[in-house]
Short mmCIF file of C-alpha atoms (C1' of nucleotides) in Angstrom, two decimals:
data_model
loop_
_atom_site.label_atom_id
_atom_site.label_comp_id
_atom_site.label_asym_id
_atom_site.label_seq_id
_atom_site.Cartn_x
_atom_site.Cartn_y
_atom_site.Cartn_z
CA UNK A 1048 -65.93 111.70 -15.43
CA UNK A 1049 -64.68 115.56 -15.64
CA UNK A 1050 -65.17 117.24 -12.66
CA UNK A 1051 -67.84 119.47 -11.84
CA UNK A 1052 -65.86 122.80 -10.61
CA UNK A 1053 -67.67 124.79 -8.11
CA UNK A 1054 -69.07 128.06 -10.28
CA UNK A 1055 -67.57 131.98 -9.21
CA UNK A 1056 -70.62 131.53 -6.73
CA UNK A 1057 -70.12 128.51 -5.36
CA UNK A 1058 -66.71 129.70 -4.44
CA UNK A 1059 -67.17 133.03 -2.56
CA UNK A 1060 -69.76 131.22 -1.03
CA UNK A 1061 -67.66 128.18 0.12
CA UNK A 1062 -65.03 130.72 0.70
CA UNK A 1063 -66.97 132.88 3.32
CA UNK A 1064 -68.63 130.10 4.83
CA UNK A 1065 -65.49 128.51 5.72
CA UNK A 1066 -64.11 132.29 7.02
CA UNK A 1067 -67.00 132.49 9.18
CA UNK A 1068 -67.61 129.62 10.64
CA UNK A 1069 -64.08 128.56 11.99
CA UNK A 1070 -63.84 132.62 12.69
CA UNK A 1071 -67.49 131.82 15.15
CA UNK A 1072 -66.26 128.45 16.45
CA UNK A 1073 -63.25 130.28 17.32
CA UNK A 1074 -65.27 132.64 19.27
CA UNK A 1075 -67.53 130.26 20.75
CA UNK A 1076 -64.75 127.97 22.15
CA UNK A 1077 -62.50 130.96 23.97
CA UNK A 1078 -65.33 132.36 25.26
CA UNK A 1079 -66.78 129.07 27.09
CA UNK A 1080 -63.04 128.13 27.41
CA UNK A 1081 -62.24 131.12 29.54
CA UNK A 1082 -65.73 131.51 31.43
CA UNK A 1083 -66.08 127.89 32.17
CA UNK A 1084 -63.43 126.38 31.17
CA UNK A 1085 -64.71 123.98 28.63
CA UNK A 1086 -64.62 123.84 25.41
CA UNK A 1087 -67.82 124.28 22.73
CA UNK A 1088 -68.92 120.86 22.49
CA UNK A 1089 -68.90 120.22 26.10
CA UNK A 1090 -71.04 123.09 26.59
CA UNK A 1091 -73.30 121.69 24.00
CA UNK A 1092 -73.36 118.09 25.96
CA UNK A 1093 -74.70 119.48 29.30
CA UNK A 1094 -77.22 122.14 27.07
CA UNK A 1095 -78.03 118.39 25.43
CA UNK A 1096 -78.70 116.68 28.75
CA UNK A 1097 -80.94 119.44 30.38
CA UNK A 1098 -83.29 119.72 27.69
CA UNK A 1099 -84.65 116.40 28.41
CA UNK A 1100 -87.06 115.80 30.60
CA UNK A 1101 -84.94 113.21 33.05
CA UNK A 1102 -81.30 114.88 32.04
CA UNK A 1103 -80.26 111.56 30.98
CA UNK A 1104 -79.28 109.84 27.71
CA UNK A 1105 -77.77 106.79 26.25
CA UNK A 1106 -74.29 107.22 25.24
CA UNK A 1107 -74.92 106.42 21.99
CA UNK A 1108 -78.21 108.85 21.42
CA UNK A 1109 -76.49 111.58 23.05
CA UNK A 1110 -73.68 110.59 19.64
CA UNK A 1111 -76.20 111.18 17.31
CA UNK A 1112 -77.77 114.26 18.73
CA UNK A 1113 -74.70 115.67 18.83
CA UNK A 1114 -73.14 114.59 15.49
CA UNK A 1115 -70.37 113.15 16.72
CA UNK A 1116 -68.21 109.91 17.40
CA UNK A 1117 -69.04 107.92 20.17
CA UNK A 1118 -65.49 107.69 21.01
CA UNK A 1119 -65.73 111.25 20.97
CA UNK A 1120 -68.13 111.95 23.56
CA UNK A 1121 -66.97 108.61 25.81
CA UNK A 1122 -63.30 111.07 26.23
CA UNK A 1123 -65.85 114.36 26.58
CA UNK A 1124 -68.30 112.86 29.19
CA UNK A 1125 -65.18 111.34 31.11
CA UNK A 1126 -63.41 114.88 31.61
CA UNK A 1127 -66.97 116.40 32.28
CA UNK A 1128 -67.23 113.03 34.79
CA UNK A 1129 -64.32 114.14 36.58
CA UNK A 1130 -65.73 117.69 37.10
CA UNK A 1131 -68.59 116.15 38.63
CA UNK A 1132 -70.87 118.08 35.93
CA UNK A 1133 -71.97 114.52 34.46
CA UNK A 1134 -72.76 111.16 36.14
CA UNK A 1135 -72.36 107.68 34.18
CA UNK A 1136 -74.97 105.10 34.86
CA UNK A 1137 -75.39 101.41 33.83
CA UNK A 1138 -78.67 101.53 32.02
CA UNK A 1139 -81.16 98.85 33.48
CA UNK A 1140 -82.51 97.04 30.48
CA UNK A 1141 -79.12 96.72 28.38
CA UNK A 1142 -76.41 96.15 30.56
CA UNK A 1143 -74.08 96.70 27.85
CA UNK A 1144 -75.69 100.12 27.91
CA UNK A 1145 -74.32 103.04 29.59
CA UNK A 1146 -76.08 106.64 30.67
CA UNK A 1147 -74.86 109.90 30.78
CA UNK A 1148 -77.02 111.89 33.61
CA UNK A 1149 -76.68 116.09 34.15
CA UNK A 1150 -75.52 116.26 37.61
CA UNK A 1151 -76.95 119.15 40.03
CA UNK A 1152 -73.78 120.82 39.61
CA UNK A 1153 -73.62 120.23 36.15
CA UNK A 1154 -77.04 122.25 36.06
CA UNK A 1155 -75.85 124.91 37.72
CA UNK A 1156 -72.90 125.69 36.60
CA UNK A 1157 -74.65 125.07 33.08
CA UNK A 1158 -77.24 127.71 34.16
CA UNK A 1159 -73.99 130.05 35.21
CA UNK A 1160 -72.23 130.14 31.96
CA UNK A 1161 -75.51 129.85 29.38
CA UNK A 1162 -75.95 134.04 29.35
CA UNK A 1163 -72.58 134.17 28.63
CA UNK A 1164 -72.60 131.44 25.54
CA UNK A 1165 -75.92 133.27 24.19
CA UNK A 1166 -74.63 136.71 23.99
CA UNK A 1167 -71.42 135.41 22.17
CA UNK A 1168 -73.19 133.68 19.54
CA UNK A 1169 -75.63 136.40 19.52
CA UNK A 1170 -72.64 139.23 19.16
CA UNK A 1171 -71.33 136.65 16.53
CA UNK A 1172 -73.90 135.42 14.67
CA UNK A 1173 -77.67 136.50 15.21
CA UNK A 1174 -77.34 140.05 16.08
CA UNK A 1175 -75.91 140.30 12.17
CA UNK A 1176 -78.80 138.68 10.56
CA UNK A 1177 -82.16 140.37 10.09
CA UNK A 1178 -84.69 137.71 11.00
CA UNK A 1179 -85.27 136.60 6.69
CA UNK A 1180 -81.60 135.85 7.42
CA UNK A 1181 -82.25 133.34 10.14
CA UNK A 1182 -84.89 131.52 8.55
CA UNK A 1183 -82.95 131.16 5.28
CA UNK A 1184 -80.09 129.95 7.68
CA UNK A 1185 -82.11 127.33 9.36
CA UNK A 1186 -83.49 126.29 6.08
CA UNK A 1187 -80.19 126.19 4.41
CA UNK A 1188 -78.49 123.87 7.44
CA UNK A 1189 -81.56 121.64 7.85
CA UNK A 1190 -81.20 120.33 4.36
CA UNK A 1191 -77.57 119.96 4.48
CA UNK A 1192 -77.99 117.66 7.68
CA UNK A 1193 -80.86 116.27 6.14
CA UNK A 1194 -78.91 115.09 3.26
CA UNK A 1195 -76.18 113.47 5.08
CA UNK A 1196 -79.05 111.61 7.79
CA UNK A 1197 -80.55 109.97 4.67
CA UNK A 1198 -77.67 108.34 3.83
CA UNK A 1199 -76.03 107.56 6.63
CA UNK A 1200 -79.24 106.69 9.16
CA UNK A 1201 -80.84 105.23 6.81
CA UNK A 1202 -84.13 106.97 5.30
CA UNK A 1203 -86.43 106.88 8.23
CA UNK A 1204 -84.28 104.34 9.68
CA UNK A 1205 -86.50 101.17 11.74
CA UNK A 1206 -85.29 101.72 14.67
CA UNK A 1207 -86.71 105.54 14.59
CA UNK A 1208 -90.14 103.93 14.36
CA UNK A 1209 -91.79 103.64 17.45
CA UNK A 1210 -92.36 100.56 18.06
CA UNK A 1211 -89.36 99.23 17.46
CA UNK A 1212 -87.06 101.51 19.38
CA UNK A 1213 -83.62 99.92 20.39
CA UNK A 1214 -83.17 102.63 22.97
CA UNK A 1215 -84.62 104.57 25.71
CA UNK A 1216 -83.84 106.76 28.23
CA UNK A 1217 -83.35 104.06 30.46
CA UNK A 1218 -84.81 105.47 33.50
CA UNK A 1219 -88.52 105.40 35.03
CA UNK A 1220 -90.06 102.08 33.44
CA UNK A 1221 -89.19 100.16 30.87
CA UNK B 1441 -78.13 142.81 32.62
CA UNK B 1442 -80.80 140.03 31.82
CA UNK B 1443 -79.92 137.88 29.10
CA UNK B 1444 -81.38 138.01 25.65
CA UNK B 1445 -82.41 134.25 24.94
CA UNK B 1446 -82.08 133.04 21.96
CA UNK B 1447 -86.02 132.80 20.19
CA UNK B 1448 -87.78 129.80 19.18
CA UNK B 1449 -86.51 130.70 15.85
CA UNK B 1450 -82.96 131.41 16.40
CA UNK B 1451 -83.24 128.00 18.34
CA UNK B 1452 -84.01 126.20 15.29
CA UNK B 1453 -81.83 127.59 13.45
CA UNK B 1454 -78.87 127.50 15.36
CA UNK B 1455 -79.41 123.84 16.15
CA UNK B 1456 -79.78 123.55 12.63
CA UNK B 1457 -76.75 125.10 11.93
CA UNK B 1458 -74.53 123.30 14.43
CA UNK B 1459 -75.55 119.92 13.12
CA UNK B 1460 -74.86 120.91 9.43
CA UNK B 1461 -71.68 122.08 10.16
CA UNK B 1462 -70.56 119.41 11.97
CA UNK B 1463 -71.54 116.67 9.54
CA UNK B 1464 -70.27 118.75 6.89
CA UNK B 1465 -66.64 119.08 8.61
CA UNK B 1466 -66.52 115.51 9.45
CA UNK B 1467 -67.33 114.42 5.88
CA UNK B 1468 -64.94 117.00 4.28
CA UNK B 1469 -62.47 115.83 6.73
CA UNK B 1470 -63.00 112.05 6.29
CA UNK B 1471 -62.87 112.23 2.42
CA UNK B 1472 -59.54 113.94 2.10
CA UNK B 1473 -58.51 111.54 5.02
CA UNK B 1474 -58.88 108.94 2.79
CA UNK B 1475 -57.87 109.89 -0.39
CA UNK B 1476 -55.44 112.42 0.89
CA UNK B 1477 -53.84 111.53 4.07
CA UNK B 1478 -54.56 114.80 5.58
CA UNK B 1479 -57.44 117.10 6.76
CA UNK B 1480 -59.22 119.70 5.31
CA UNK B 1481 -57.29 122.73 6.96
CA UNK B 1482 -53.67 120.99 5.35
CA UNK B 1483 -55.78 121.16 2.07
CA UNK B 1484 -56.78 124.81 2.34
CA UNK B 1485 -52.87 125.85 3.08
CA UNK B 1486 -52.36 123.90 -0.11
CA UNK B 1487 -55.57 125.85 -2.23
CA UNK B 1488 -54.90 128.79 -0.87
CA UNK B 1489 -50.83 128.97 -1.39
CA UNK B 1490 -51.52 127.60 -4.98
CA UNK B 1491 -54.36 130.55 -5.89
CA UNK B 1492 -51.48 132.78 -5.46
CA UNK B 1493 -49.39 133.80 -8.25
CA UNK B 1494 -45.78 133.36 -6.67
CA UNK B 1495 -47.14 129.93 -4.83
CA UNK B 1496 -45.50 131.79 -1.54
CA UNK B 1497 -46.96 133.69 1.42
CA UNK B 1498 -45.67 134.62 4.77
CA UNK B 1499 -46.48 132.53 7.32
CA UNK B 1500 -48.56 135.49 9.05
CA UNK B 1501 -50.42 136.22 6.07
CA UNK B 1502 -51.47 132.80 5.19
CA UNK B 1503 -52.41 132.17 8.90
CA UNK B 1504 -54.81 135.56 8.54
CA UNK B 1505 -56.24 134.10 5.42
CA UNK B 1506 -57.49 130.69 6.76
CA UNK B 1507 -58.51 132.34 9.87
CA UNK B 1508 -56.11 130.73 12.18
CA UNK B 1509 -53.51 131.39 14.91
CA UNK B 1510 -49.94 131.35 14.01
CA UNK B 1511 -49.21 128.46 16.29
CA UNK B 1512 -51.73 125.84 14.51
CA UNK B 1513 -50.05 127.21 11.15
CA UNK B 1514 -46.94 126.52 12.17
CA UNK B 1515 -47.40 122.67 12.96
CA UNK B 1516 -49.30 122.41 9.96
CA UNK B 1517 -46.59 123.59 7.51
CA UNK B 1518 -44.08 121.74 9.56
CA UNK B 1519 -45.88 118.66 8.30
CA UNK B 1520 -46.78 119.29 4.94
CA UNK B 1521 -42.82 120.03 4.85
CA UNK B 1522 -42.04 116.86 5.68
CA UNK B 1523 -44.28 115.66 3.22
CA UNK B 1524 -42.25 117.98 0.55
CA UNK B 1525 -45.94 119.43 -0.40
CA UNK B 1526 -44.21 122.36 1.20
CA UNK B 1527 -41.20 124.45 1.65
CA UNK B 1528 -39.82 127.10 3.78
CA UNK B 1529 -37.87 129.85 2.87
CA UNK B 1530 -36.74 132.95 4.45
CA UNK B 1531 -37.76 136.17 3.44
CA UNK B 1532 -35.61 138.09 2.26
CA UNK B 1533 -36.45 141.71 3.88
CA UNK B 1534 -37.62 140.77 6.83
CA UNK B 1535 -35.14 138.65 8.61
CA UNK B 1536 -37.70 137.28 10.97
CA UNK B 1537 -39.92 136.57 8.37
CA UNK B 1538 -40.33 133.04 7.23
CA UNK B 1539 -42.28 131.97 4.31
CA UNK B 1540 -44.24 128.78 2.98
CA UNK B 1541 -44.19 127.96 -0.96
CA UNK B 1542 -45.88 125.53 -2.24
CA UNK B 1543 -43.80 122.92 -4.10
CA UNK B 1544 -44.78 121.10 -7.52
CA UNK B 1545 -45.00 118.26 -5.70
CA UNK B 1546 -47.10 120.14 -3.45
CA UNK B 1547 -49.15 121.13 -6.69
CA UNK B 1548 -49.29 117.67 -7.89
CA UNK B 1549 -50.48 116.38 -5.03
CA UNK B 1550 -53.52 119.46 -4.76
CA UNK B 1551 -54.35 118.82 -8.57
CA UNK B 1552 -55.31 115.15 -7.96
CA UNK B 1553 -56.92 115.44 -5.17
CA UNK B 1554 -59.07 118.82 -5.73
CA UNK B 1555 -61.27 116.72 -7.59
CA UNK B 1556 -62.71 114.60 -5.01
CA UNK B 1557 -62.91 117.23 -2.65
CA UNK B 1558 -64.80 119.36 -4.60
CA UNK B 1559 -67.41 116.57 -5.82
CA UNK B 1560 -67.82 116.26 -1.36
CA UNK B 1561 -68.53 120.05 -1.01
CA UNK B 1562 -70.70 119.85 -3.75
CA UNK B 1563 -72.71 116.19 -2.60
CA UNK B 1564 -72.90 117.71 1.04
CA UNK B 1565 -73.23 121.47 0.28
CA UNK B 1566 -74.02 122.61 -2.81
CA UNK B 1567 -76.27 120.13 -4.61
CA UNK B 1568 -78.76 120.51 -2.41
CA UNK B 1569 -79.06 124.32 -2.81
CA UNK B 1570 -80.41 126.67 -5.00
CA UNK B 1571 -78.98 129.06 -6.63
CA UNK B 1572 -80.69 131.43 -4.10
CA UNK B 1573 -79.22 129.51 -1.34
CA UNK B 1574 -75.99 130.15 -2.47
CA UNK B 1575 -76.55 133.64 -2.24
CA UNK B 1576 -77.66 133.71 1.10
CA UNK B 1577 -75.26 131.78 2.22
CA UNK B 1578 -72.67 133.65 1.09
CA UNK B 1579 -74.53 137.01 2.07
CA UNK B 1580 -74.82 135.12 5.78
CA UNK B 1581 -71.35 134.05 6.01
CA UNK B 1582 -69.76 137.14 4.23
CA UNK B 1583 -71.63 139.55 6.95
CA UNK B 1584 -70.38 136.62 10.23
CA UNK B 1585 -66.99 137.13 9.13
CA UNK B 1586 -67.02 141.31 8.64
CA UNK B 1587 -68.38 141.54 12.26
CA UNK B 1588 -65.50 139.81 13.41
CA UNK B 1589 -62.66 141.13 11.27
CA UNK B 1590 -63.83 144.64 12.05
CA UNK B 1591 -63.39 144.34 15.92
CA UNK B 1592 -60.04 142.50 15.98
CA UNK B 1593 -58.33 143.69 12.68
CA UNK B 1594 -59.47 147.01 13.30
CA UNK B 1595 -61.96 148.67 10.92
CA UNK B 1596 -60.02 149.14 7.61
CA UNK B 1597 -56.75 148.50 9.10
CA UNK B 1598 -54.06 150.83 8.51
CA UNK B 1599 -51.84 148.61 7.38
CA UNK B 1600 -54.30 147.15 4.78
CA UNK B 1601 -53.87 150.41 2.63
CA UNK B 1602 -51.32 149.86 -0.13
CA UNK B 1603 -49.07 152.23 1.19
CA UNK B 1604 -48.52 150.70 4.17
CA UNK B 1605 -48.48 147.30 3.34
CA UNK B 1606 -46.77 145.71 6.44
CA UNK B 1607 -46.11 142.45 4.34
CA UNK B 1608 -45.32 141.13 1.09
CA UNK B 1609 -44.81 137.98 -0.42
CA UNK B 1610 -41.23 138.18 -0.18
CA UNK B 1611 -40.69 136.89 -3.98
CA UNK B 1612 -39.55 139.40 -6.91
CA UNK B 1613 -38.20 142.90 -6.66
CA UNK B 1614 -39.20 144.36 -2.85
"C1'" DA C 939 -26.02 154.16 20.17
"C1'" DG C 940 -29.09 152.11 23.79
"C1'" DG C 941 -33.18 151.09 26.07
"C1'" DG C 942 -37.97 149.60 25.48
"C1'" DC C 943 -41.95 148.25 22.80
"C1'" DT C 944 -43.92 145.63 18.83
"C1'" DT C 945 -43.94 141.99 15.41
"C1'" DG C 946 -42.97 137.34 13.15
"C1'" DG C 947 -42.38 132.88 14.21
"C1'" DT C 948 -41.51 128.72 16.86
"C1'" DT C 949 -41.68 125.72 20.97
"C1'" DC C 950 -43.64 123.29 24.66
"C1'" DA C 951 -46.99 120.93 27.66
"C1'" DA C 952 -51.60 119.93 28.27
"C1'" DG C 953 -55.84 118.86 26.25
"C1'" DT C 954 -58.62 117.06 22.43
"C1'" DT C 955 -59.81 114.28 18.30
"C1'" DT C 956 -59.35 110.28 15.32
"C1'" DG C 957 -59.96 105.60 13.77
"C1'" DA C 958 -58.98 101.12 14.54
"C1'" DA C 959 -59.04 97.45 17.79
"C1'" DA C 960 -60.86 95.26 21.90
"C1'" DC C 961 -64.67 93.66 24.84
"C1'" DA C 962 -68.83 92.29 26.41
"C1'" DA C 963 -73.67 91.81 26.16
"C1'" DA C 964 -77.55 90.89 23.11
"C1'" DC C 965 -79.55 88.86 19.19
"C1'" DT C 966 -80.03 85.17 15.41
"C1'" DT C 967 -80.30 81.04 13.63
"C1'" DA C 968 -79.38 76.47 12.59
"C1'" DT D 1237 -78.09 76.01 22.78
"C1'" DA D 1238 -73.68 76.87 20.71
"C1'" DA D 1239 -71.73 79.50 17.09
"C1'" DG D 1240 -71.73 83.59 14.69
"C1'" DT D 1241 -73.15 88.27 14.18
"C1'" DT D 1242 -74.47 92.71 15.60
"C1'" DT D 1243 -74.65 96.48 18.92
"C1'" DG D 1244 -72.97 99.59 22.82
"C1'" DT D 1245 -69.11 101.26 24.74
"C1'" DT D 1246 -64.37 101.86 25.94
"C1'" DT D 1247 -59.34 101.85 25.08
"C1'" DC D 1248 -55.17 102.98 22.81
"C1'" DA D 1249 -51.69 105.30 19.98
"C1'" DA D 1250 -51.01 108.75 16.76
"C1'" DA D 1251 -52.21 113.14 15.14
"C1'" DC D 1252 -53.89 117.67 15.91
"C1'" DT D 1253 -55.02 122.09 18.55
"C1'" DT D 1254 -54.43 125.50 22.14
"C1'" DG D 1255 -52.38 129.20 24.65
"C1'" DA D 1256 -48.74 130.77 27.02
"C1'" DA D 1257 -43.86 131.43 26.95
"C1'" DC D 1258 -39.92 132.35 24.27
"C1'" DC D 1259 -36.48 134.24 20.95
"C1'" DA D 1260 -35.09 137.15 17.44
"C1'" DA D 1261 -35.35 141.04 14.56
"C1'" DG D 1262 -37.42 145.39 13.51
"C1'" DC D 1263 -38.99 149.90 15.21
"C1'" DC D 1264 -39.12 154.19 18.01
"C1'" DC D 1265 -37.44 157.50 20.85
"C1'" DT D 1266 -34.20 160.23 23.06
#
DNA sequence: AGGGCTTGGTTCAAGTTTGAAACAAACTTA
DNA sequence: TAAGTTTGTTTCAAACTTGAACCAAGCCCT
């Protein structure tokens, strides 16, 4: 089969996209990198954590929030472990299972360096869109994830019903 | 100061937007693992040395066109060299100037395996966009990367005007 | 010419990412 | 219930990235 070339479009759009987004990363990560000494996806683990209600998450759920390889995030939440920001817990009803919990420190100091994350990414990204912008950004991003959950997770996967959940927070009750 | 949050909406989409980009990378990445043997930025240094005419740019140029430090650039070529995708060559004016061309193996190599990379930007990217996304994507992207090129190149740099071009591609007459 | 600053590039150590392999606990099924 | 499979997580080596330090070579000024 001949290949389908990407149009004049396609290409300054793949072309700027790729510009800007390794141009924002690269923002993203000096800035947490020199204020807290982490890098952007570390950040994004203890953000992760404190949005939930008990700050604690399976290993391999905090993966897949994430996007990334559980491998990954065992080497991440071992550094962030040695920091004291995260704690590692057995989890009660799998003991092959293993829980990543936002330590009071790891709150704080996530509370510290948050203003500072939020005004880069706004200098970088959000204070250059008009609000049209953001919306079309969302929308674009949603569908690309979208496309590659169906695949890979399986279209409305099982275990994402209810009811047959294969993990939980492991905390409170079962 | 008090921090500007981010809004619900800038929430969304920047969530949205992390996610995307991430499983994007990672299945750009993975493909031309496979089927290449090396990741996506060693195919861009490829692309973007074979969209030139001469097939040669200094190592500071090309490292200002993929948006990346000299350093990273540096072990990147190194490899490719030792691959014989790539070769360095002196530049001829500029004594400390060194330059990467791109070989015909190099081009070999880059014509087979453009093919399957393109059919993965366009599975995880552009097939599920319109033609309007494309635009605003582009528009987005195009406007990220201008904020940041203004502040650290310096607005219209001085030595982007023709007549002080501080580099060339060391090929040809000077 | 001779300092002193800037630029182009590489090097080095420390940190991170990758993917495959290893393990152990849980589940399935004959 | 033992054997085989799947699932959750870690480990390991190889590759990659980072930023600071370094070395030349060009540039500027007197």
């Amino acid at each position: 089969m001949t290949t389908r070339w990407l149009t004049p479009e396609e290409q300054r759009a793949w072309r700027a996209y790729v510009a800007g987004y390794l141009l924002l990363e690269d923002a993203i990560d000096r800035q947490l990198q020199q204020e807290a000494g982490m890098p952007h996806l570390y950040y994004s683990i203890l953000a992760n954590l404190s949005d939930i209600p008990e700050r604690r998450l399976r290993m391999t759920d905090l993966a897949e929030r994430l996007k990334i390889t559980r491998s990954r995030l065992t080497y991440a939440v071992s550094r962030l472990e040695k920091d004291g920001l995260v704690r590692r817990e057995d989890c009660r009803w799998d003991k092959r299972g293993s829980v990543a919990v936002l330590t009071d420190e790891g709150m704080t100091v996530l509370e510290n360096v948050a203003p500072g994350h939020v005004e880069t990414v706004r200098a970088g990204l959000f204070d250059r869109l008009t609000p049209e912008q953001v919306g079309q950004l969302e929308e674009i991003f949603t569908q690309i994830a979208r496309g590659f959950q169906e695949k890979d997770g399986g279209e409305t996967a099982p275990e994402d019903l209810p009811w047959r959940r294969r993990s939980s927070p492991c905390s409170g009750t079962p």
